[in-house]
Amino acid sequence: MARAPFVIADTEIKAGTRQTVEVPVAKLYTHTPLHIPVEVVHGRRDGPVLMVCGAIHGDEINGVEIVRRVLKNSALRHLRGTLVAVPIVNIFGFVQRTRYLPDRRDLNRCFPGSESGSLGGRIAYLLRTQIMEKVTHIIDLHTGAIHRFNLPQIRAELKNPETVRMAEAFGAPIILNASLREGSLREYADSQDIPVITFEGGEALRFDDVVISSGVKGVVRVMRELEMIPSKKGPKAPRKRSETAAMSTWVRADIDGIMRPVAKLGQKVRKGQRLAMVADPFGETEESVVSPISGIVICVNNLPLVNEGEAIYHVARFDELGEAEKAMDYFRSSLDPEVTEAVLPVHPWDNDPK
C-alpha cells in the first residue's frame, strides 16, 4: 500500500518525492508578500517526521547553510520517513540581518502563538499549525548572539529519553542540560512531547566552516540514529562523542574598558584562572577577569569593548572534566586540522591562576 502524501500549506507531497513549498506568512507594507520556504523530502517508507529549522533568530545564519548541505546529502534518496527542512524561519529578520522581528519581538519567545496576536505570535501560530503539529522530532539550529562565538554544543531538556538519544547521537562535544524558556519553540515542542534539541555554534551574521561541518554531521548522525537513512558502512565510530555539563556560568566584566582575552574557545580552565584583562585606554585601571569554576570555555565575546556587567565568557562545569577534555579532543580530530586549529586551538592550562 502506497504511503499517504505529506500535506503542508494545502500542498501535497507524494511519497518518494521532494518539493519546495512557499508557506505564506505576511506582507510588507509595500504589499510585497513574504513566504517561509520549506523543503519536504517525503520517503516511500513510513518513519519519523523530522523538522530541521534555522534562523528563528534572523541573524543566526549558520543554520541556513547547514540545512542547505543536509538537503544535498545523497543518502536522502533512501529516506525512511519525512524530512521537513525550514532553513529560514524568521524571514523578516533574515532579510534585515537582525535577530528580531520588525516590532522588536523575539520570535523564539512567541510560541505557541496566536492567529490574531502580534506579528511574532502569528508567525509562531503558523509554524505550529502548518508544520510542528505534523512532526515527531525537531532539531533547532542556532548561533551565539552578535559578537559572541559559541563552541558547537547541544542544549536540551534531558528528561525525555528520546531527547537524550538525539543529543548524544548528534555528536557535539558539549551537551548542556538547559532549562526551557517560556515562549520558545523548544518549550512548546516539549509540552507536546516532541523530542527537540537545539544546536548552538558560531556567531551571528558569520559563516564558520567548523560549526557548519559539525552541524551537518550532527543532523546526519541523528537521522541515522532514528533509522531515517542507512547507517554508514565500515567500522563504527566511538559512541561517546559528547560530555554533558553539570552546569554553566557566564563570567562578566567588573569594570568598563578594553578587553584583552587570554583563554580561548574550547580551552579547559580551572577556578581562579585568568580568562581576560580589562583596562581603560590609558592602562591606569586594569583588572583580571577570572573563572569562578573549573571547566571548559564554551562561548567567547569577540568584541574587545566591554561595559561593566557585560557577559564576556561562558564556562561549563563537568563532574568529570577529563572526560569533557576527551570529547573536545575527539571533536577536534574529526574535523579538518587546519580549519580546526584556526578556530579551536589546543592550549595548555595557564600556569598563572591569577
PDB file of N, CA and C in Angstrom, residues 160-225:
ATOM      1  N   ASN A 160      13.520  13.655  28.776  1.00  0.00           N
ATOM      2  CA  ASN A 160      12.938  12.749  27.797  1.00  0.00           C
ATOM      3  C   ASN A 160      14.032  11.842  27.227  1.00  0.00           C
ATOM      4  N   PRO A 161      13.911  10.512  27.394  1.00  0.00           N
ATOM      5  CA  PRO A 161      14.956   9.603  26.879  1.00  0.00           C
ATOM      6  C   PRO A 161      15.196   9.749  25.377  1.00  0.00           C
ATOM      7  N   GLU A 162      14.148  10.062  24.603  1.00  0.00           N
ATOM      8  CA  GLU A 162      14.324  10.222  23.166  1.00  0.00           C
ATOM      9  C   GLU A 162      15.126  11.484  22.858  1.00  0.00           C
ATOM     10  N   THR A 163      14.939  12.522  23.664  1.00  0.00           N
ATOM     11  CA  THR A 163      15.740  13.738  23.515  1.00  0.00           C
ATOM     12  C   THR A 163      17.198  13.450  23.827  1.00  0.00           C
ATOM     13  N   VAL A 164      17.453  12.685  24.882  1.00  0.00           N
ATOM     14  CA  VAL A 164      18.822  12.297  25.242  1.00  0.00           C
ATOM     15  C   VAL A 164      19.451  11.507  24.097  1.00  0.00           C
ATOM     16  N   ARG A 165      18.687  10.614  23.527  1.00  0.00           N
ATOM     17  CA  ARG A 165      19.172   9.809  22.393  1.00  0.00           C
ATOM     18  C   ARG A 165      19.601  10.696  21.227  1.00  0.00           C
ATOM     19  N   MET A 166      18.780  11.690  20.899  1.00  0.00           N
ATOM     20  CA  MET A 166      19.120  12.604  19.822  1.00  0.00           C
ATOM     21  C   MET A 166      20.355  13.434  20.165  1.00  0.00           C
ATOM     22  N   ALA A 167      20.399  13.949  21.394  1.00  0.00           N
ATOM     23  CA  ALA A 167      21.514  14.810  21.815  1.00  0.00           C
ATOM     24  C   ALA A 167      22.839  14.064  21.738  1.00  0.00           C
ATOM     25  N   GLU A 168      22.858  12.817  22.210  1.00  0.00           N
ATOM     26  CA  GLU A 168      24.094  12.049  22.195  1.00  0.00           C
ATOM     27  C   GLU A 168      24.471  11.636  20.776  1.00  0.00           C
ATOM     28  N   ALA A 169      23.469  11.343  19.953  1.00  0.00           N
ATOM     29  CA  ALA A 169      23.762  10.949  18.575  1.00  0.00           C
ATOM     30  C   ALA A 169      24.337  12.106  17.773  1.00  0.00           C
ATOM     31  N   PHE A 170      23.929  13.327  18.068  1.00  0.00           N
ATOM     32  CA  PHE A 170      24.370  14.487  17.285  1.00  0.00           C
ATOM     33  C   PHE A 170      25.895  14.594  17.265  1.00  0.00           C
ATOM     34  N   GLY A 171      26.513  14.369  18.419  1.00  0.00           N
ATOM     35  CA  GLY A 171      27.969  14.314  18.443  1.00  0.00           C
ATOM     36  C   GLY A 171      28.682  15.628  18.664  1.00  0.00           C
ATOM     37  N   ALA A 172      27.974  16.686  19.103  1.00  0.00           N
ATOM     38  CA  ALA A 172      28.673  17.909  19.503  1.00  0.00           C
ATOM     39  C   ALA A 172      29.476  17.600  20.763  1.00  0.00           C
ATOM     40  N   PRO A 173      30.614  18.256  20.971  1.00  0.00           N
ATOM     41  CA  PRO A 173      31.446  17.880  22.126  1.00  0.00           C
ATOM     42  C   PRO A 173      30.789  18.137  23.473  1.00  0.00           C
ATOM     43  N   ILE A 174      29.900  19.125  23.537  1.00  0.00           N
ATOM     44  CA  ILE A 174      29.291  19.517  24.808  1.00  0.00           C
ATOM     45  C   ILE A 174      27.775  19.413  24.705  1.00  0.00           C
ATOM     46  N   ILE A 175      27.158  18.865  25.748  1.00  0.00           N
ATOM     47  CA  ILE A 175      25.707  18.870  25.893  1.00  0.00           C
ATOM     48  C   ILE A 175      25.369  19.632  27.165  1.00  0.00           C
ATOM     49  N   LEU A 176      24.524  20.651  27.039  1.00  0.00           N
ATOM     50  CA  LEU A 176      24.058  21.397  28.206  1.00  0.00           C
ATOM     51  C   LEU A 176      22.630  20.976  28.523  1.00  0.00           C
ATOM     52  N   ASN A 177      22.415  20.569  29.759  1.00  0.00           N
ATOM     53  CA  ASN A 177      21.059  20.254  30.213  1.00  0.00           C
ATOM     54  C   ASN A 177      20.385  21.586  30.524  1.00  0.00           C
ATOM     55  N   ALA A 178      19.802  22.188  29.495  1.00  0.00           N
ATOM     56  CA  ALA A 178      19.319  23.569  29.577  1.00  0.00           C
ATOM     57  C   ALA A 178      17.835  23.604  29.908  1.00  0.00           C
ATOM     58  N   SER A 179      17.486  24.441  30.862  1.00  0.00           N
ATOM     59  CA  SER A 179      16.081  24.600  31.229  1.00  0.00           C
ATOM     60  C   SER A 179      15.309  25.246  30.079  1.00  0.00           C
ATOM     61  N   LEU A 180      14.011  24.998  30.042  1.00  0.00           N
ATOM     62  CA  LEU A 180      13.170  25.518  28.969  1.00  0.00           C
ATOM     63  C   LEU A 180      12.823  26.977  29.222  1.00  0.00           C
ATOM     64  N   ARG A 181      12.812  27.771  28.159  1.00  0.00           N
ATOM     65  CA  ARG A 181      12.465  29.188  28.281  1.00  0.00           C
ATOM     66  C   ARG A 181      11.040  29.428  27.804  1.00  0.00           C
ATOM     67  N   GLU A 182      10.306  30.164  28.583  1.00  0.00           N
ATOM     68  CA  GLU A 182       8.904  30.406  28.274  1.00  0.00           C
ATOM     69  C   GLU A 182       8.751  31.040  26.895  1.00  0.00           C
ATOM     70  N   GLY A 183       7.847  30.499  26.098  1.00  0.00           N
ATOM     71  CA  GLY A 183       7.567  31.053  24.781  1.00  0.00           C
ATOM     72  C   GLY A 183       8.480  30.582  23.676  1.00  0.00           C
ATOM     73  N   SER A 184       9.445  29.706  24.018  1.00  0.00           N
ATOM     74  CA  SER A 184      10.383  29.245  22.985  1.00  0.00           C
ATOM     75  C   SER A 184       9.805  28.080  22.198  1.00  0.00           C
ATOM     76  N   LEU A 185      10.345  27.877  21.004  1.00  0.00           N
ATOM     77  CA  LEU A 185       9.968  26.725  20.195  1.00  0.00           C
ATOM     78  C   LEU A 185      10.227  25.448  20.977  1.00  0.00           C
ATOM     79  N   ARG A 186      11.352  25.416  21.685  1.00  0.00           N
ATOM     80  CA  ARG A 186      11.721  24.215  22.436  1.00  0.00           C
ATOM     81  C   ARG A 186      10.729  23.926  23.560  1.00  0.00           C
ATOM     82  N   GLU A 187      10.270  24.975  24.245  1.00  0.00           N
ATOM     83  CA  GLU A 187       9.309  24.763  25.322  1.00  0.00           C
ATOM     84  C   GLU A 187       7.991  24.222  24.771  1.00  0.00           C
ATOM     85  N   TYR A 188       7.519  24.809  23.651  1.00  0.00           N
ATOM     86  CA  TYR A 188       6.266  24.337  23.082  1.00  0.00           C
ATOM     87  C   TYR A 188       6.394  22.886  22.633  1.00  0.00           C
ATOM     88  N   ALA A 189       7.483  22.558  21.930  1.00  0.00           N
ATOM     89  CA  ALA A 189       7.661  21.187  21.466  1.00  0.00           C
ATOM     90  C   ALA A 189       7.686  20.223  22.645  1.00  0.00           C
ATOM     91  N   ASP A 190       8.396  20.589  23.706  1.00  0.00           N
ATOM     92  CA  ASP A 190       8.469  19.729  24.884  1.00  0.00           C
ATOM     93  C   ASP A 190       7.086  19.522  25.503  1.00  0.00           C
ATOM     94  N   SER A 191       6.268  20.577  25.501  1.00  0.00           N
ATOM     95  CA  SER A 191       4.920  20.469  26.082  1.00  0.00           C
ATOM     96  C   SER A 191       4.045  19.509  25.285  1.00  0.00           C
ATOM     97  N   GLN A 192       4.409  19.288  24.025  1.00  0.00           N
ATOM     98  CA  GLN A 192       3.656  18.374  23.165  1.00  0.00           C
ATOM     99  C   GLN A 192       4.341  17.007  23.052  1.00  0.00           C
ATOM    100  N   ASP A 193       5.337  16.785  23.926  1.00  0.00           N
ATOM    101  CA  ASP A 193       6.094  15.528  23.928  1.00  0.00           C
ATOM    102  C   ASP A 193       6.796  15.268  22.606  1.00  0.00           C
ATOM    103  N   ILE A 194       7.216  16.342  21.942  1.00  0.00           N
ATOM    104  CA  ILE A 194       8.027  16.208  20.725  1.00  0.00           C
ATOM    105  C   ILE A 194       9.495  16.336  21.138  1.00  0.00           C
ATOM    106  N   PRO A 195      10.311  15.294  20.980  1.00  0.00           N
ATOM    107  CA  PRO A 195      11.730  15.408  21.322  1.00  0.00           C
ATOM    108  C   PRO A 195      12.387  16.508  20.489  1.00  0.00           C
ATOM    109  N   VAL A 196      13.109  17.414  21.153  1.00  0.00           N
ATOM    110  CA  VAL A 196      13.710  18.550  20.449  1.00  0.00           C
ATOM    111  C   VAL A 196      15.079  18.841  21.045  1.00  0.00           C
ATOM    112  N   ILE A 197      16.051  19.080  20.182  1.00  0.00           N
ATOM    113  CA  ILE A 197      17.374  19.520  20.610  1.00  0.00           C
ATOM    114  C   ILE A 197      17.717  20.807  19.885  1.00  0.00           C
ATOM    115  N   THR A 198      18.478  21.659  20.554  1.00  0.00           N
ATOM    116  CA  THR A 198      18.958  22.908  19.967  1.00  0.00           C
ATOM    117  C   THR A 198      20.464  22.819  19.769  1.00  0.00           C
ATOM    118  N   PHE A 199      20.914  23.049  18.535  1.00  0.00           N
ATOM    119  CA  PHE A 199      22.344  23.112  18.248  1.00  0.00           C
ATOM    120  C   PHE A 199      22.774  24.565  18.253  1.00  0.00           C
ATOM    121  N   GLU A 200      23.811  24.863  19.015  1.00  0.00           N
ATOM    122  CA  GLU A 200      24.400  26.204  19.072  1.00  0.00           C
ATOM    123  C   GLU A 200      25.820  26.138  18.540  1.00  0.00           C
ATOM    124  N   GLY A 201      26.189  27.080  17.671  1.00  0.00           N
ATOM    125  CA  GLY A 201      27.560  27.108  17.190  1.00  0.00           C
ATOM    126  C   GLY A 201      27.853  28.350  16.371  1.00  0.00           C
ATOM    127  N   GLY A 202      29.015  28.960  16.622  1.00  0.00           N
ATOM    128  CA  GLY A 202      29.416  30.147  15.878  1.00  0.00           C
ATOM    129  C   GLY A 202      28.772  31.409  16.413  1.00  0.00           C
ATOM    130  N   GLU A 203      28.762  32.457  15.592  1.00  0.00           N
ATOM    131  CA  GLU A 203      28.196  33.730  15.997  1.00  0.00           C
ATOM    132  C   GLU A 203      27.285  34.276  14.904  1.00  0.00           C
ATOM    133  N   ALA A 204      26.489  35.252  15.272  1.00  0.00           N
ATOM    134  CA  ALA A 204      25.524  35.835  14.340  1.00  0.00           C
ATOM    135  C   ALA A 204      26.226  36.496  13.161  1.00  0.00           C
ATOM    136  N   LEU A 205      25.567  36.426  12.003  1.00  0.00           N
ATOM    137  CA  LEU A 205      25.995  37.099  10.767  1.00  0.00           C
ATOM    138  C   LEU A 205      27.352  36.642  10.242  1.00  0.00           C
ATOM    139  N   ARG A 206      27.798  35.466  10.659  1.00  0.00           N
ATOM    140  CA  ARG A 206      29.074  34.934  10.185  1.00  0.00           C
ATOM    141  C   ARG A 206      28.933  33.451   9.885  1.00  0.00           C
ATOM    142  N   PHE A 207      29.475  33.010   8.737  1.00  0.00           N
ATOM    143  CA  PHE A 207      29.616  31.594   8.459  1.00  0.00           C
ATOM    144  C   PHE A 207      30.909  31.102   9.111  1.00  0.00           C
ATOM    145  N   ASP A 208      30.899  29.883   9.605  1.00  0.00           N
ATOM    146  CA  ASP A 208      32.103  29.273  10.159  1.00  0.00           C
ATOM    147  C   ASP A 208      32.144  27.818   9.715  1.00  0.00           C
ATOM    148  N   ASP A 209      33.220  27.412   9.046  1.00  0.00           N
ATOM    149  CA  ASP A 209      33.304  26.069   8.467  1.00  0.00           C
ATOM    150  C   ASP A 209      33.280  24.972   9.517  1.00  0.00           C
ATOM    151  N   VAL A 210      33.940  25.187  10.662  1.00  0.00           N
ATOM    152  CA  VAL A 210      33.933  24.169  11.716  1.00  0.00           C
ATOM    153  C   VAL A 210      32.520  23.947  12.221  1.00  0.00           C
ATOM    154  N   VAL A 211      31.819  25.027  12.488  1.00  0.00           N
ATOM    155  CA  VAL A 211      30.460  24.939  13.017  1.00  0.00           C
ATOM    156  C   VAL A 211      29.520  24.305  11.991  1.00  0.00           C
ATOM    157  N   ILE A 212      29.601  24.782  10.763  1.00  0.00           N
ATOM    158  CA  ILE A 212      28.697  24.259   9.725  1.00  0.00           C
ATOM    159  C   ILE A 212      28.957  22.774   9.492  1.00  0.00           C
ATOM    160  N   SER A 213      30.222  22.391   9.398  1.00  0.00           N
ATOM    161  CA  SER A 213      30.560  20.988   9.178  1.00  0.00           C
ATOM    162  C   SER A 213      30.066  20.120  10.328  1.00  0.00           C
ATOM    163  N   SER A 214      30.281  20.559  11.560  1.00  0.00           N
ATOM    164  CA  SER A 214      29.837  19.762  12.710  1.00  0.00           C
ATOM    165  C   SER A 214      28.319  19.718  12.780  1.00  0.00           C
ATOM    166  N   GLY A 215      27.651  20.803  12.350  1.00  0.00           N
ATOM    167  CA  GLY A 215      26.199  20.813  12.342  1.00  0.00           C
ATOM    168  C   GLY A 215      25.628  19.844  11.320  1.00  0.00           C
ATOM    169  N   VAL A 216      26.213  19.827  10.129  1.00  0.00           N
ATOM    170  CA  VAL A 216      25.749  18.906   9.086  1.00  0.00           C
ATOM    171  C   VAL A 216      25.952  17.461   9.532  1.00  0.00           C
ATOM    172  N   LYS A 217      27.148  17.163  10.039  1.00  0.00           N
ATOM    173  CA  LYS A 217      27.426  15.802  10.502  1.00  0.00           C
ATOM    174  C   LYS A 217      26.473  15.405  11.631  1.00  0.00           C
ATOM    175  N   GLY A 218      26.165  16.359  12.516  1.00  0.00           N
ATOM    176  CA  GLY A 218      25.281  16.070  13.631  1.00  0.00           C
ATOM    177  C   GLY A 218      23.876  15.726  13.185  1.00  0.00           C
ATOM    178  N   VAL A 219      23.340  16.512  12.252  1.00  0.00           N
ATOM    179  CA  VAL A 219      21.987  16.237  11.741  1.00  0.00           C
ATOM    180  C   VAL A 219      21.947  14.865  11.080  1.00  0.00           C
ATOM    181  N   VAL A 220      22.965  14.551  10.279  1.00  0.00           N
ATOM    182  CA  VAL A 220      23.011  13.258   9.592  1.00  0.00           C
ATOM    183  C   VAL A 220      23.111  12.122  10.608  1.00  0.00           C
ATOM    184  N   ARG A 221      23.912  12.316  11.665  1.00  0.00           N
ATOM    185  CA  ARG A 221      24.022  11.270  12.701  1.00  0.00           C
ATOM    186  C   ARG A 221      22.677  11.022  13.377  1.00  0.00           C
ATOM    187  N   VAL A 222      21.940  12.100  13.657  1.00  0.00           N
ATOM    188  CA  VAL A 222      20.627  11.937  14.278  1.00  0.00           C
ATOM    189  C   VAL A 222      19.697  11.173  13.341  1.00  0.00           C
ATOM    190  N   MET A 223      19.732  11.497  12.057  1.00  0.00           N
ATOM    191  CA  MET A 223      18.883  10.801  11.100  1.00  0.00           C
ATOM    192  C   MET A 223      19.244   9.319  11.022  1.00  0.00           C
ATOM    193  N   ARG A 224      20.531   9.003  11.128  1.00  0.00           N
ATOM    194  CA  ARG A 224      20.932   7.593  11.159  1.00  0.00           C
ATOM    195  C   ARG A 224      20.446   6.928  12.448  1.00  0.00           C
ATOM    196  N   GLU A 225      20.560   7.629  13.555  1.00  0.00           N
ATOM    197  CA  GLU A 225      20.113   7.077  14.834  1.00  0.00           C
ATOM    198  C   GLU A 225      18.615   6.787  14.808  1.00  0.00           C
TER     199      GLU A 225
END
